[in-house]
Amino acid sequence: MSFSLATWNINSVRLREPIVLKLLGEEAPDVLCLQECKSPVDKIPLEGFQALGYTHMVARGQKGYNGVAILSKIPMIEAGAEDFAQLGHARHIAGRLENGVTIHNHYVPAGGDVPDRDVNEKFGQKLDYLTDMRDAFRASAPEKSILVGDLNIAPREDDVWDHKKLLKIVSHTPIEVDHFNQVMEAGDWHDVTRADIPEGLLYSWWSYRAKDWDAADKGRRLDHVWATGDIKAAAHSSRVLRHARGWEKPSDHAPVFATFDL
């Protein structure tokens, strides 16, 4: 069974339903994982997605904030939802495909503006969320699993537009990268995107603040696709759909794709 997967922080699934439909219509991934849906589950606009063949969904939602959903053409059942760091936020949902693959969809807290938990509660919440992820994977090693989402960390020097300038900026600080790497190690997770695209600058997010995001190109790779070691060799064809950042009323994130032969 071969299936394609995309992950996308949509920044409101209801506001940006037209570009979700555009992506599904033009790119047709078998599975689409969305973050920051900003909608209760019962308000997610399913009718248009279902008309395009996405008849399966698992999700967690809340009004105005957070929210995660997995849309699938392939039969899928819910496989859990964790409240890491006990924040009471809708930040994780898991689905299991008929081939036994589990897909974890995460929206890690952004962490606010100041990288110091003593003065910024949101930064502490981010670190605690990642610590809970790490501990969960240490306690129960994932198998035949994929983890995707807006993890809100750009770990590598070539995942940001200027490594030195961003070392003290939330999303690229050493303590965040250390927590990120501990999560990967704990679950034997492997970076699918960088296995396929090992060299060069690569981004999935560009700030709304830039007048011309494309020309300025001050991006960060905040959105990730991971696979456990037992299936990492099955992944291929990774890409970032950069031009989607320029669609009408865009998200500030671009979709990230991969294909798995399982």
mmCIF file of N, CA and C in Angstrom, residues 113-227:
data_model
loop_
_atom_site.group_PDB
_atom_site.id
_atom_site.type_symbol
_atom_site.label_atom_id
_atom_site.label_comp_id
_atom_site.label_asym_id
_atom_site.label_seq_id
_atom_site.Cartn_x
_atom_site.Cartn_y
_atom_site.Cartn_z
ATOM 1 N N ASP A 113 7.205 34.978 23.029
ATOM 2 C CA ASP A 113 8.283 35.757 22.409
ATOM 3 C C ASP A 113 9.612 35.724 23.159
ATOM 4 N N VAL A 114 9.582 35.429 24.458
ATOM 5 C CA VAL A 114 10.807 35.497 25.265
ATOM 6 C C VAL A 114 11.227 34.083 25.668
ATOM 7 N N PRO A 115 12.434 33.658 25.301
ATOM 8 C CA PRO A 115 12.853 32.281 25.588
ATOM 9 C C PRO A 115 13.356 32.087 27.021
ATOM 10 N N ASP A 116 12.483 32.377 27.965
ATOM 11 C CA ASP A 116 12.832 32.267 29.384
ATOM 12 C C ASP A 116 11.563 31.917 30.153
ATOM 13 N N ARG A 117 11.513 30.705 30.678
ATOM 14 C CA ARG A 117 10.281 30.267 31.333
ATOM 15 C C ARG A 117 9.996 31.036 32.621
ATOM 16 N N ASP A 118 11.007 31.681 33.203
ATOM 17 C CA ASP A 118 10.793 32.427 34.440
ATOM 18 C C ASP A 118 9.975 33.694 34.214
ATOM 19 N N VAL A 119 10.035 34.230 33.000
ATOM 20 C CA VAL A 119 9.282 35.461 32.713
ATOM 21 C C VAL A 119 8.204 35.245 31.653
ATOM 22 N N ASN A 120 8.184 34.063 31.055
ATOM 23 C CA ASN A 120 7.243 33.784 29.976
ATOM 24 C C ASN A 120 6.642 32.393 30.179
ATOM 25 N N GLU A 121 5.432 32.370 30.703
ATOM 26 C CA GLU A 121 4.757 31.103 30.997
ATOM 27 C C GLU A 121 4.612 30.229 29.761
ATOM 28 N N LYS A 122 4.384 30.855 28.608
ATOM 29 C CA LYS A 122 4.165 30.087 27.379
ATOM 30 C C LYS A 122 5.418 29.313 26.961
ATOM 31 N N PHE A 123 6.583 29.873 27.231
ATOM 32 C CA PHE A 123 7.809 29.161 26.895
ATOM 33 C C PHE A 123 7.961 27.923 27.782
ATOM 34 N N GLY A 124 7.618 28.073 29.052
ATOM 35 C CA GLY A 124 7.635 26.922 29.949
ATOM 36 C C GLY A 124 6.664 25.843 29.513
ATOM 37 N N GLN A 125 5.489 26.256 29.064
ATOM 38 C CA GLN A 125 4.507 25.279 28.579
ATOM 39 C C GLN A 125 5.026 24.504 27.375
ATOM 40 N N LYS A 126 5.738 25.208 26.504
ATOM 41 C CA LYS A 126 6.307 24.550 25.325
ATOM 42 C C LYS A 126 7.322 23.488 25.745
ATOM 43 N N LEU A 127 8.228 23.851 26.638
ATOM 44 C CA LEU A 127 9.237 22.900 27.083
ATOM 45 C C LEU A 127 8.594 21.723 27.820
ATOM 46 N N ASP A 128 7.579 22.005 28.615
ATOM 47 C CA ASP A 128 6.888 20.936 29.340
ATOM 48 C C ASP A 128 6.158 19.996 28.380
ATOM 49 N N TYR A 129 5.567 20.546 27.333
ATOM 50 C CA TYR A 129 4.883 19.729 26.328
ATOM 51 C C TYR A 129 5.881 18.765 25.683
ATOM 52 N N LEU A 130 7.032 19.289 25.295
ATOM 53 C CA LEU A 130 8.047 18.446 24.664
ATOM 54 C C LEU A 130 8.590 17.411 25.634
ATOM 55 N N THR A 131 8.749 17.782 26.901
ATOM 56 C CA THR A 131 9.220 16.825 27.908
ATOM 57 C C THR A 131 8.207 15.694 28.083
ATOM 58 N N ASP A 132 6.935 16.026 28.102
ATOM 59 C CA ASP A 132 5.900 14.992 28.220
ATOM 60 C C ASP A 132 5.876 14.087 26.985
ATOM 61 N N MET A 133 6.079 14.657 25.803
ATOM 62 C CA MET A 133 6.194 13.828 24.605
ATOM 63 C C MET A 133 7.350 12.846 24.749
ATOM 64 N N ARG A 134 8.490 13.358 25.147
ATOM 65 C CA ARG A 134 9.672 12.501 25.340
ATOM 66 C C ARG A 134 9.388 11.372 26.319
ATOM 67 N N ASP A 135 8.811 11.716 27.453
ATOM 68 C CA ASP A 135 8.565 10.710 28.483
ATOM 69 C C ASP A 135 7.550 9.671 28.028
ATOM 70 N N ALA A 136 6.563 10.092 27.260
ATOM 71 C CA ALA A 136 5.573 9.150 26.737
ATOM 72 C C ALA A 136 6.219 8.142 25.795
ATOM 73 N N PHE A 137 7.140 8.600 24.968
ATOM 74 C CA PHE A 137 7.796 7.688 24.032
ATOM 75 C C PHE A 137 8.800 6.790 24.737
ATOM 76 N N ARG A 138 9.406 7.279 25.809
ATOM 77 C CA ARG A 138 10.281 6.422 26.599
ATOM 78 C C ARG A 138 9.492 5.321 27.294
ATOM 79 N N ALA A 139 8.299 5.667 27.739
ATOM 80 C CA ALA A 139 7.470 4.698 28.461
ATOM 81 C C ALA A 139 6.856 3.663 27.532
ATOM 82 N N SER A 140 6.534 4.065 26.307
ATOM 83 C CA SER A 140 5.904 3.168 25.336
ATOM 84 C C SER A 140 6.453 3.483 23.955
ATOM 85 N N ALA A 141 7.393 2.685 23.516
ATOM 86 C CA ALA A 141 8.075 2.967 22.248
ATOM 87 C C ALA A 141 7.103 2.824 21.082
ATOM 88 N N PRO A 142 6.971 3.848 20.268
ATOM 89 C CA PRO A 142 6.070 3.753 19.118
ATOM 90 C C PRO A 142 6.638 2.812 18.051
ATOM 91 N N GLU A 143 5.744 2.135 17.359
ATOM 92 C CA GLU A 143 6.121 1.256 16.254
ATOM 93 C C GLU A 143 5.209 1.530 15.082
ATOM 94 N N LYS A 144 5.753 1.357 13.887
ATOM 95 C CA LYS A 144 4.983 1.533 12.653
ATOM 96 C C LYS A 144 4.160 2.819 12.730
ATOM 97 N N SER A 145 4.868 3.892 13.026
ATOM 98 C CA SER A 145 4.190 5.162 13.292
ATOM 99 C C SER A 145 4.827 6.312 12.528
ATOM 100 N N ILE A 146 3.982 7.300 12.256
ATOM 101 C CA ILE A 146 4.382 8.554 11.628
ATOM 102 C C ILE A 146 3.960 9.677 12.563
ATOM 103 N N LEU A 147 4.818 10.650 12.753
ATOM 104 C CA LEU A 147 4.483 11.824 13.558
ATOM 105 C C LEU A 147 4.670 13.055 12.681
ATOM 106 N N VAL A 148 3.642 13.877 12.627
ATOM 107 C CA VAL A 148 3.694 15.076 11.803
ATOM 108 C C VAL A 148 3.157 16.256 12.600
ATOM 109 N N GLY A 149 3.382 17.433 12.042
ATOM 110 C CA GLY A 149 2.721 18.596 12.601
ATOM 111 C C GLY A 149 3.585 19.830 12.637
ATOM 112 N N ASP A 150 2.976 20.887 13.152
ATOM 113 C CA ASP A 150 3.676 22.130 13.429
ATOM 114 C C ASP A 150 4.312 21.951 14.801
ATOM 115 N N LEU A 151 5.585 21.609 14.795
ATOM 116 C CA LEU A 151 6.290 21.364 16.050
ATOM 117 C C LEU A 151 6.940 22.649 16.575
ATOM 118 N N ASN A 152 6.818 23.710 15.815
ATOM 119 C CA ASN A 152 7.233 25.058 16.238
ATOM 120 C C ASN A 152 8.698 25.141 16.650
ATOM 121 N N ILE A 153 9.523 24.278 16.067
ATOM 122 C CA ILE A 153 10.961 24.335 16.265
ATOM 123 C C ILE A 153 11.632 24.081 14.918
ATOM 124 N N ALA A 154 12.610 24.931 14.599
ATOM 125 C CA ALA A 154 13.457 24.744 13.425
ATOM 126 C C ALA A 154 14.809 24.269 13.943
ATOM 127 N N PRO A 155 15.100 22.980 13.874
ATOM 128 C CA PRO A 155 16.242 22.438 14.627
ATOM 129 C C PRO A 155 17.613 22.661 14.006
ATOM 130 N N ARG A 156 17.711 22.688 12.686
ATOM 131 C CA ARG A 156 19.013 22.732 12.037
ATOM 132 C C ARG A 156 19.404 24.151 11.634
ATOM 133 N N GLU A 157 20.697 24.358 11.459
ATOM 134 C CA GLU A 157 21.162 25.679 11.040
ATOM 135 C C GLU A 157 20.564 26.075 9.698
ATOM 136 N N ASP A 158 20.363 25.086 8.814
ATOM 137 C CA ASP A 158 19.805 25.393 7.495
ATOM 138 C C ASP A 158 18.279 25.282 7.456
ATOM 139 N N ASP A 159 17.674 25.236 8.650
ATOM 140 C CA ASP A 159 16.215 25.295 8.759
ATOM 141 C C ASP A 159 15.731 26.711 9.060
ATOM 142 N N VAL A 160 16.648 27.655 9.113
ATOM 143 C CA VAL A 160 16.304 29.060 9.370
ATOM 144 C C VAL A 160 17.109 29.952 8.428
ATOM 145 N N TRP A 161 16.622 31.157 8.243
ATOM 146 C CA TRP A 161 17.254 32.060 7.276
ATOM 147 C C TRP A 161 18.578 32.614 7.773
ATOM 148 N N ASP A 162 18.771 32.683 9.099
ATOM 149 C CA ASP A 162 20.041 33.158 9.646
ATOM 150 C C ASP A 162 20.241 32.528 11.024
ATOM 151 N N HIS A 163 21.065 31.513 11.066
ATOM 152 C CA HIS A 163 21.259 30.745 12.301
ATOM 153 C C HIS A 163 21.717 31.628 13.459
ATOM 154 N N LYS A 164 22.714 32.454 13.250
ATOM 155 C CA LYS A 164 23.263 33.256 14.342
ATOM 156 C C LYS A 164 22.249 34.274 14.858
ATOM 157 N N LYS A 165 21.514 34.889 13.943
ATOM 158 C CA LYS A 165 20.534 35.905 14.361
ATOM 159 C C LYS A 165 19.351 35.293 15.103
ATOM 160 N N LEU A 166 19.088 34.012 14.881
ATOM 161 C CA LEU A 166 17.915 33.389 15.482
ATOM 162 C C LEU A 166 18.222 32.529 16.711
ATOM 163 N N LEU A 167 19.470 32.499 17.132
ATOM 164 C CA LEU A 167 19.832 31.648 18.275
ATOM 165 C C LEU A 167 19.120 32.050 19.566
ATOM 166 N N LYS A 168 18.714 33.310 19.660
ATOM 167 C CA LYS A 168 17.988 33.771 20.852
ATOM 168 C C LYS A 168 16.522 34.048 20.554
ATOM 169 N N ILE A 169 16.066 33.553 19.409
ATOM 170 C CA ILE A 169 14.666 33.727 19.009
ATOM 171 C C ILE A 169 13.915 32.418 19.217
ATOM 172 N N VAL A 170 12.745 32.528 19.857
ATOM 173 C CA VAL A 170 11.943 31.333 20.122
ATOM 174 C C VAL A 170 11.676 30.590 18.818
ATOM 175 N N SER A 171 11.906 29.298 18.846
ATOM 176 C CA SER A 171 11.786 28.316 17.762
ATOM 177 C C SER A 171 13.142 27.790 17.328
ATOM 178 N N HIS A 172 14.245 28.505 17.701
ATOM 179 C CA HIS A 172 15.568 28.064 17.259
ATOM 180 C C HIS A 172 16.602 28.129 18.383
ATOM 181 N N THR A 173 16.150 28.309 19.625
ATOM 182 C CA THR A 173 17.095 28.403 20.739
ATOM 183 C C THR A 173 17.674 27.027 21.057
ATOM 184 N N PRO A 174 18.879 26.982 21.590
ATOM 185 C CA PRO A 174 19.494 25.690 21.908
ATOM 186 C C PRO A 174 18.656 24.817 22.841
ATOM 187 N N ILE A 175 17.982 25.410 23.829
ATOM 188 C CA ILE A 175 17.202 24.586 24.750
ATOM 189 C C ILE A 175 16.004 23.942 24.051
ATOM 190 N N GLU A 176 15.393 24.661 23.112
ATOM 191 C CA GLU A 176 14.291 24.072 22.351
ATOM 192 C C GLU A 176 14.786 22.950 21.449
ATOM 193 N N VAL A 177 15.900 23.186 20.782
ATOM 194 C CA VAL A 177 16.450 22.161 19.891
ATOM 195 C C VAL A 177 16.849 20.922 20.693
ATOM 196 N N ASP A 178 17.380 21.128 21.885
ATOM 197 C CA ASP A 178 17.725 19.991 22.740
ATOM 198 C C ASP A 178 16.486 19.194 23.118
ATOM 199 N N HIS A 179 15.430 19.863 23.497
ATOM 200 C CA HIS A 179 14.176 19.168 23.826
ATOM 201 C C HIS A 179 13.634 18.426 22.597
ATOM 202 N N PHE A 180 13.670 19.070 21.459
ATOM 203 C CA PHE A 180 13.230 18.480 20.193
ATOM 204 C C PHE A 180 14.002 17.181 19.917
ATOM 205 N N ASN A 181 15.316 17.248 20.057
ATOM 206 C CA ASN A 181 16.147 16.080 19.778
ATOM 207 C C ASN A 181 15.907 14.955 20.781
ATOM 208 N N GLN A 182 15.604 15.317 22.012
ATOM 209 C CA GLN A 182 15.288 14.291 23.012
ATOM 210 C C GLN A 182 13.995 13.558 22.660
ATOM 211 N N VAL A 183 13.014 14.294 22.130
ATOM 212 C CA VAL A 183 11.768 13.650 21.698
ATOM 213 C C VAL A 183 12.057 12.658 20.568
ATOM 214 N N MET A 184 12.856 13.095 19.600
ATOM 215 C CA MET A 184 13.193 12.218 18.474
ATOM 216 C C MET A 184 13.884 10.947 18.950
ATOM 217 N N GLU A 185 14.862 11.126 19.810
ATOM 218 C CA GLU A 185 15.633 9.971 20.299
ATOM 219 C C GLU A 185 14.762 9.011 21.106
ATOM 220 N N ALA A 186 13.880 9.567 21.928
ATOM 221 C CA ALA A 186 13.051 8.728 22.798
ATOM 222 C C ALA A 186 12.137 7.791 22.008
ATOM 223 N N GLY A 187 11.644 8.263 20.862
ATOM 224 C CA GLY A 187 10.727 7.456 20.069
ATOM 225 C C GLY A 187 11.362 6.791 18.868
ATOM 226 N N ASP A 188 12.689 6.885 18.753
ATOM 227 C CA ASP A 188 13.388 6.402 17.555
ATOM 228 C C ASP A 188 12.744 7.001 16.299
ATOM 229 N N TRP A 189 12.472 8.303 16.397
ATOM 230 C CA TRP A 189 11.889 9.016 15.264
ATOM 231 C C TRP A 189 12.985 9.488 14.316
ATOM 232 N N HIS A 190 12.666 9.501 13.035
ATOM 233 C CA HIS A 190 13.608 9.915 12.005
ATOM 234 C C HIS A 190 12.963 10.982 11.127
ATOM 235 N N ASP A 191 13.739 11.982 10.782
ATOM 236 C CA ASP A 191 13.282 13.134 10.013
ATOM 237 C C ASP A 191 13.161 12.731 8.540
ATOM 238 N N VAL A 192 11.937 12.484 8.110
ATOM 239 C CA VAL A 192 11.690 12.032 6.742
ATOM 240 C C VAL A 192 12.042 13.119 5.730
ATOM 241 N N THR A 193 11.673 14.359 6.041
ATOM 242 C CA THR A 193 11.902 15.451 5.097
ATOM 243 C C THR A 193 13.389 15.622 4.803
ATOM 244 N N ARG A 194 14.185 15.637 5.846
ATOM 245 C CA ARG A 194 15.617 15.850 5.654
ATOM 246 C C ARG A 194 16.335 14.593 5.157
ATOM 247 N N ALA A 195 15.744 13.419 5.312
ATOM 248 C CA ALA A 195 16.313 12.227 4.684
ATOM 249 C C ALA A 195 16.208 12.342 3.162
ATOM 250 N N ASP A 196 15.111 12.936 2.698
ATOM 251 C CA ASP A 196 14.902 13.124 1.254
ATOM 252 C C ASP A 196 15.582 14.373 0.714
ATOM 253 N N ILE A 197 15.669 15.419 1.559
ATOM 254 C CA ILE A 197 16.253 16.708 1.146
ATOM 255 C C ILE A 197 17.345 17.051 2.163
ATOM 256 N N PRO A 198 18.488 16.365 2.081
ATOM 257 C CA PRO A 198 19.476 16.466 3.163
ATOM 258 C C PRO A 198 20.243 17.773 3.228
ATOM 259 N N GLU A 199 20.307 18.499 2.136
ATOM 260 C CA GLU A 199 21.138 19.704 2.112
ATOM 261 C C GLU A 199 20.327 20.929 1.701
ATOM 262 N N GLY A 200 20.801 22.085 2.162
ATOM 263 C CA GLY A 200 20.256 23.350 1.690
ATOM 264 C C GLY A 200 19.203 23.953 2.596
ATOM 265 N N LEU A 201 19.002 25.243 2.436
ATOM 266 C CA LEU A 201 17.984 25.953 3.199
ATOM 267 C C LEU A 201 16.600 25.408 2.846
ATOM 268 N N LEU A 202 15.787 25.188 3.870
ATOM 269 C CA LEU A 202 14.449 24.634 3.650
ATOM 270 C C LEU A 202 13.510 25.199 4.709
ATOM 271 N N TYR A 203 12.423 25.809 4.256
ATOM 272 C CA TYR A 203 11.489 26.464 5.170
ATOM 273 C C TYR A 203 10.062 25.979 4.914
ATOM 274 N N SER A 204 9.219 26.115 5.951
ATOM 275 C CA SER A 204 7.787 25.832 5.788
ATOM 276 C C SER A 204 6.919 26.958 6.346
ATOM 277 N N TRP A 205 7.555 27.975 6.918
ATOM 278 C CA TRP A 205 6.832 29.099 7.519
ATOM 279 C C TRP A 205 7.534 30.405 7.180
ATOM 280 N N TRP A 206 6.709 31.412 6.844
ATOM 281 C CA TRP A 206 7.185 32.769 6.582
ATOM 282 C C TRP A 206 6.213 33.735 7.252
ATOM 283 N N SER A 207 6.725 34.681 8.002
ATOM 284 C CA SER A 207 5.888 35.582 8.783
ATOM 285 C C SER A 207 4.966 36.420 7.902
ATOM 286 N N TYR A 208 3.775 36.695 8.431
ATOM 287 C CA TYR A 208 2.858 37.632 7.784
ATOM 288 C C TYR A 208 3.428 39.062 7.781
ATOM 289 N N ARG A 209 4.387 39.315 8.646
ATOM 290 C CA ARG A 209 4.882 40.688 8.816
ATOM 291 C C ARG A 209 5.687 41.167 7.616
ATOM 292 N N ALA A 210 6.250 40.241 6.855
ATOM 293 C CA ALA A 210 7.058 40.637 5.697
ATOM 294 C C ALA A 210 6.159 41.167 4.583
ATOM 295 N N LYS A 211 6.521 42.326 4.027
ATOM 296 C CA LYS A 211 5.733 42.876 2.919
ATOM 297 C C LYS A 211 5.710 41.922 1.742
ATOM 298 N N ASP A 212 6.876 41.349 1.425
ATOM 299 C CA ASP A 212 6.995 40.385 0.333
ATOM 300 C C ASP A 212 7.704 39.163 0.899
ATOM 301 N N TRP A 213 6.913 38.211 1.416
ATOM 302 C CA TRP A 213 7.486 37.047 2.097
ATOM 303 C C TRP A 213 8.441 36.271 1.192
ATOM 304 N N ASP A 214 8.097 36.192 -0.096
ATOM 305 C CA ASP A 214 8.875 35.378 -1.026
ATOM 306 C C ASP A 214 10.234 36.016 -1.309
ATOM 307 N N ALA A 215 10.240 37.321 -1.523
ATOM 308 C CA ALA A 215 11.491 38.026 -1.810
ATOM 309 C C ALA A 215 12.383 38.099 -0.568
ATOM 310 N N ALA A 216 11.773 38.394 0.585
ATOM 311 C CA ALA A 216 12.548 38.474 1.823
ATOM 312 C C ALA A 216 13.087 37.091 2.202
ATOM 313 N N ASP A 217 12.240 36.095 2.058
ATOM 314 C CA ASP A 217 12.591 34.685 2.287
ATOM 315 C C ASP A 217 13.217 34.441 3.658
ATOM 316 N N LYS A 218 12.656 35.107 4.657
ATOM 317 C CA LYS A 218 13.137 34.902 6.028
ATOM 318 C C LYS A 218 12.290 33.819 6.691
ATOM 319 N N GLY A 219 12.521 32.603 6.257
ATOM 320 C CA GLY A 219 11.681 31.486 6.678
ATOM 321 C C GLY A 219 12.284 30.623 7.763
ATOM 322 N N ARG A 220 11.460 29.695 8.238
ATOM 323 C CA ARG A 220 11.898 28.686 9.209
ATOM 324 C C ARG A 220 11.172 27.377 8.880
ATOM 325 N N ARG A 221 11.833 26.265 9.129
ATOM 326 C CA ARG A 221 11.193 24.952 8.931
ATOM 327 C C ARG A 221 10.624 24.492 10.272
ATOM 328 N N LEU A 222 9.351 24.824 10.473
ATOM 329 C CA LEU A 222 8.667 24.518 11.732
ATOM 330 C C LEU A 222 7.789 23.278 11.628
ATOM 331 N N ASP A 223 7.536 22.814 10.405
ATOM 332 C CA ASP A 223 6.580 21.727 10.167
ATOM 333 C C ASP A 223 7.341 20.473 9.730
ATOM 334 N N HIS A 224 7.000 19.360 10.347
ATOM 335 C CA HIS A 224 7.857 18.179 10.234
ATOM 336 C C HIS A 224 7.065 16.911 9.919
ATOM 337 N N VAL A 225 7.770 15.972 9.308
ATOM 338 C CA VAL A 225 7.263 14.624 9.087
ATOM 339 C C VAL A 225 8.328 13.658 9.593
ATOM 340 N N TRP A 226 7.971 12.848 10.569
ATOM 341 C CA TRP A 226 8.885 11.857 11.146
ATOM 342 C C TRP A 226 8.302 10.456 10.941
ATOM 343 N N ALA A 227 9.187 9.471 10.963
ATOM 344 C CA ALA A 227 8.763 8.072 10.932
ATOM 345 C C ALA A 227 9.608 7.285 11.924
#
